[in-house]
């Protein structure tokens, strides 16, 4: 029997190969609480993250994709507990965070600390 175009397009092993690739390249054997996407363009930005203990819509991660850290946009936690732009009046001992944007659409998705940990809070979480 001669093969048709449909026979060449069907691959019964494709899902298994795709899952193995995602496990080795994206998850790298780690556990994750969610897969995070940009809220504006929906590009996936994080595959291995940990959900914040108190704030269910916040995550931290050691790596992110399709993100840019804006070294010139610095933030600190103000007296109200919210992120505020760093100013001359900011105490010297305050922990400084850098803005993290989606590299595809420039949406602000979170901040990065001095240790390179991403704190992502303007994201869409899924699995």
mmCIF file with all atom_site columns, N, CA and C in Angstrom, residues 4 18 28 33 41 49 53 74 78 84-85 87 94 103 108-109 126:
data_model
loop_
_atom_site.group_PDB
_atom_site.id
_atom_site.type_symbol
_atom_site.label_atom_id
_atom_site.label_alt_id
_atom_site.label_comp_id
_atom_site.label_asym_id
_atom_site.label_entity_id
_atom_site.label_seq_id
_atom_site.pdbx_PDB_ins_code
_atom_site.Cartn_x
_atom_site.Cartn_y
_atom_site.Cartn_z
_atom_site.occupancy
_atom_site.B_iso_or_equiv
_atom_site.pdbx_formal_charge
_atom_site.auth_seq_id
_atom_site.auth_comp_id
_atom_site.auth_asym_id
_atom_site.auth_atom_id
_atom_site.pdbx_PDB_model_num
ATOM 1  N N  . UNK A 1 4   ? 0.257  7.959  1.947  1.00 0.00 ? 4   UNK A N  1
ATOM 2  C CA . UNK A 1 4   ? -0.333 9.233  1.548  1.00 0.00 ? 4   UNK A CA 1
ATOM 3  C C  . UNK A 1 4   ? 0.339  10.359 2.337  1.00 0.00 ? 4   UNK A C  1
ATOM 4  N N  . UNK A 1 18  ? 8.311  15.079 22.446 1.00 0.00 ? 18  UNK A N  1
ATOM 5  C CA . UNK A 1 18  ? 8.114  16.467 22.891 1.00 0.00 ? 18  UNK A CA 1
ATOM 6  C C  . UNK A 1 18  ? 8.140  16.556 24.410 1.00 0.00 ? 18  UNK A C  1
ATOM 7  N N  . UNK A 1 28  ? 14.421 20.806 33.276 1.00 0.00 ? 28  UNK A N  1
ATOM 8  C CA . UNK A 1 28  ? 15.747 20.364 33.704 1.00 0.00 ? 28  UNK A CA 1
ATOM 9  C C  . UNK A 1 28  ? 15.669 19.508 34.963 1.00 0.00 ? 28  UNK A C  1
ATOM 10 N N  . UNK A 1 33  ? 5.792  24.926 40.507 1.00 0.00 ? 33  UNK A N  1
ATOM 11 C CA . UNK A 1 33  ? 4.435  25.191 40.977 1.00 0.00 ? 33  UNK A CA 1
ATOM 12 C C  . UNK A 1 33  ? 3.543  25.696 39.855 1.00 0.00 ? 33  UNK A C  1
ATOM 13 N N  . UNK A 1 41  ? 1.335  39.392 26.123 1.00 0.00 ? 41  UNK A N  1
ATOM 14 C CA . UNK A 1 41  ? 1.502  38.678 24.849 1.00 0.00 ? 41  UNK A CA 1
ATOM 15 C C  . UNK A 1 41  ? 1.426  37.153 25.011 1.00 0.00 ? 41  UNK A C  1
ATOM 16 N N  . UNK A 1 49  ? 9.437  27.349 38.856 1.00 0.00 ? 49  UNK A N  1
ATOM 17 C CA . UNK A 1 49  ? 9.285  28.430 39.826 1.00 0.00 ? 49  UNK A CA 1
ATOM 18 C C  . UNK A 1 49  ? 8.664  27.902 41.104 1.00 0.00 ? 49  UNK A C  1
ATOM 19 N N  . UNK A 1 53  ? 4.814  31.899 49.627 1.00 0.00 ? 53  UNK A N  1
ATOM 20 C CA . UNK A 1 53  ? 4.092  31.254 50.725 1.00 0.00 ? 53  UNK A CA 1
ATOM 21 C C  . UNK A 1 53  ? 2.823  32.007 51.122 1.00 0.00 ? 53  UNK A C  1
ATOM 22 N N  . UNK A 1 74  ? 15.473 50.956 39.036 1.00 0.00 ? 74  UNK A N  1
ATOM 23 C CA . UNK A 1 74  ? 15.678 50.350 40.335 1.00 0.00 ? 74  UNK A CA 1
ATOM 24 C C  . UNK A 1 74  ? 14.495 50.632 41.261 1.00 0.00 ? 74  UNK A C  1
ATOM 25 N N  . UNK A 1 78  ? 8.981  50.158 49.907 1.00 0.00 ? 78  UNK A N  1
ATOM 26 C CA . UNK A 1 78  ? 8.742  51.346 50.715 1.00 0.00 ? 78  UNK A CA 1
ATOM 27 C C  . UNK A 1 78  ? 8.091  51.005 52.041 1.00 0.00 ? 78  UNK A C  1
ATOM 28 N N  . UNK A 1 84  ? 8.597  50.705 45.261 1.00 0.00 ? 84  UNK A N  1
ATOM 29 C CA . UNK A 1 84  ? 8.647  52.116 44.876 1.00 0.00 ? 84  UNK A CA 1
ATOM 30 C C  . UNK A 1 84  ? 9.955  52.364 44.140 1.00 0.00 ? 84  UNK A C  1
ATOM 31 N N  . UNK A 1 85  ? 9.989  53.344 43.235 1.00 0.00 ? 85  UNK A N  1
ATOM 32 C CA . UNK A 1 85  ? 11.252 53.669 42.577 1.00 0.00 ? 85  UNK A CA 1
ATOM 33 C C  . UNK A 1 85  ? 12.311 54.110 43.595 1.00 0.00 ? 85  UNK A C  1
ATOM 34 N N  . UNK A 1 87  ? 15.106 56.326 45.090 1.00 0.00 ? 87  UNK A N  1
ATOM 35 C CA . UNK A 1 87  ? 15.405 57.758 44.991 1.00 0.00 ? 87  UNK A CA 1
ATOM 36 C C  . UNK A 1 87  ? 16.640 58.070 45.827 1.00 0.00 ? 87  UNK A C  1
ATOM 37 N N  . UNK A 1 94  ? 18.811 49.597 52.054 1.00 0.00 ? 94  UNK A N  1
ATOM 38 C CA . UNK A 1 94  ? 17.612 49.021 51.428 1.00 0.00 ? 94  UNK A CA 1
ATOM 39 C C  . UNK A 1 94  ? 18.000 48.054 50.311 1.00 0.00 ? 94  UNK A C  1
ATOM 40 N N  . UNK A 1 103 ? 10.614 40.464 26.991 1.00 0.00 ? 103 UNK A N  1
ATOM 41 C CA . UNK A 1 103 ? 11.418 40.941 25.861 1.00 0.00 ? 103 UNK A CA 1
ATOM 42 C C  . UNK A 1 103 ? 10.615 41.012 24.568 1.00 0.00 ? 103 UNK A C  1
ATOM 43 N N  . UNK A 1 108 ? 5.774  44.795 32.093 1.00 0.00 ? 108 UNK A N  1
ATOM 44 C CA . UNK A 1 108 ? 6.493  44.630 33.357 1.00 0.00 ? 108 UNK A CA 1
ATOM 45 C C  . UNK A 1 108 ? 5.955  43.370 34.046 1.00 0.00 ? 108 UNK A C  1
ATOM 46 N N  . UNK A 1 109 ? 6.836  42.391 34.225 1.00 0.00 ? 109 UNK A N  1
ATOM 47 C CA . UNK A 1 109 ? 6.398  41.114 34.789 1.00 0.00 ? 109 UNK A CA 1
ATOM 48 C C  . UNK A 1 109 ? 6.911  40.872 36.200 1.00 0.00 ? 109 UNK A C  1
ATOM 49 N N  . UNK A 1 126 ? -0.100 28.956 34.884 1.00 0.00 ? 126 UNK A N  1
ATOM 50 C CA . UNK A 1 126 ? -0.808 27.803 34.341 1.00 0.00 ? 126 UNK A CA 1
ATOM 51 C C  . UNK A 1 126 ? 0.014  26.560 34.528 1.00 0.00 ? 126 UNK A C  1
#
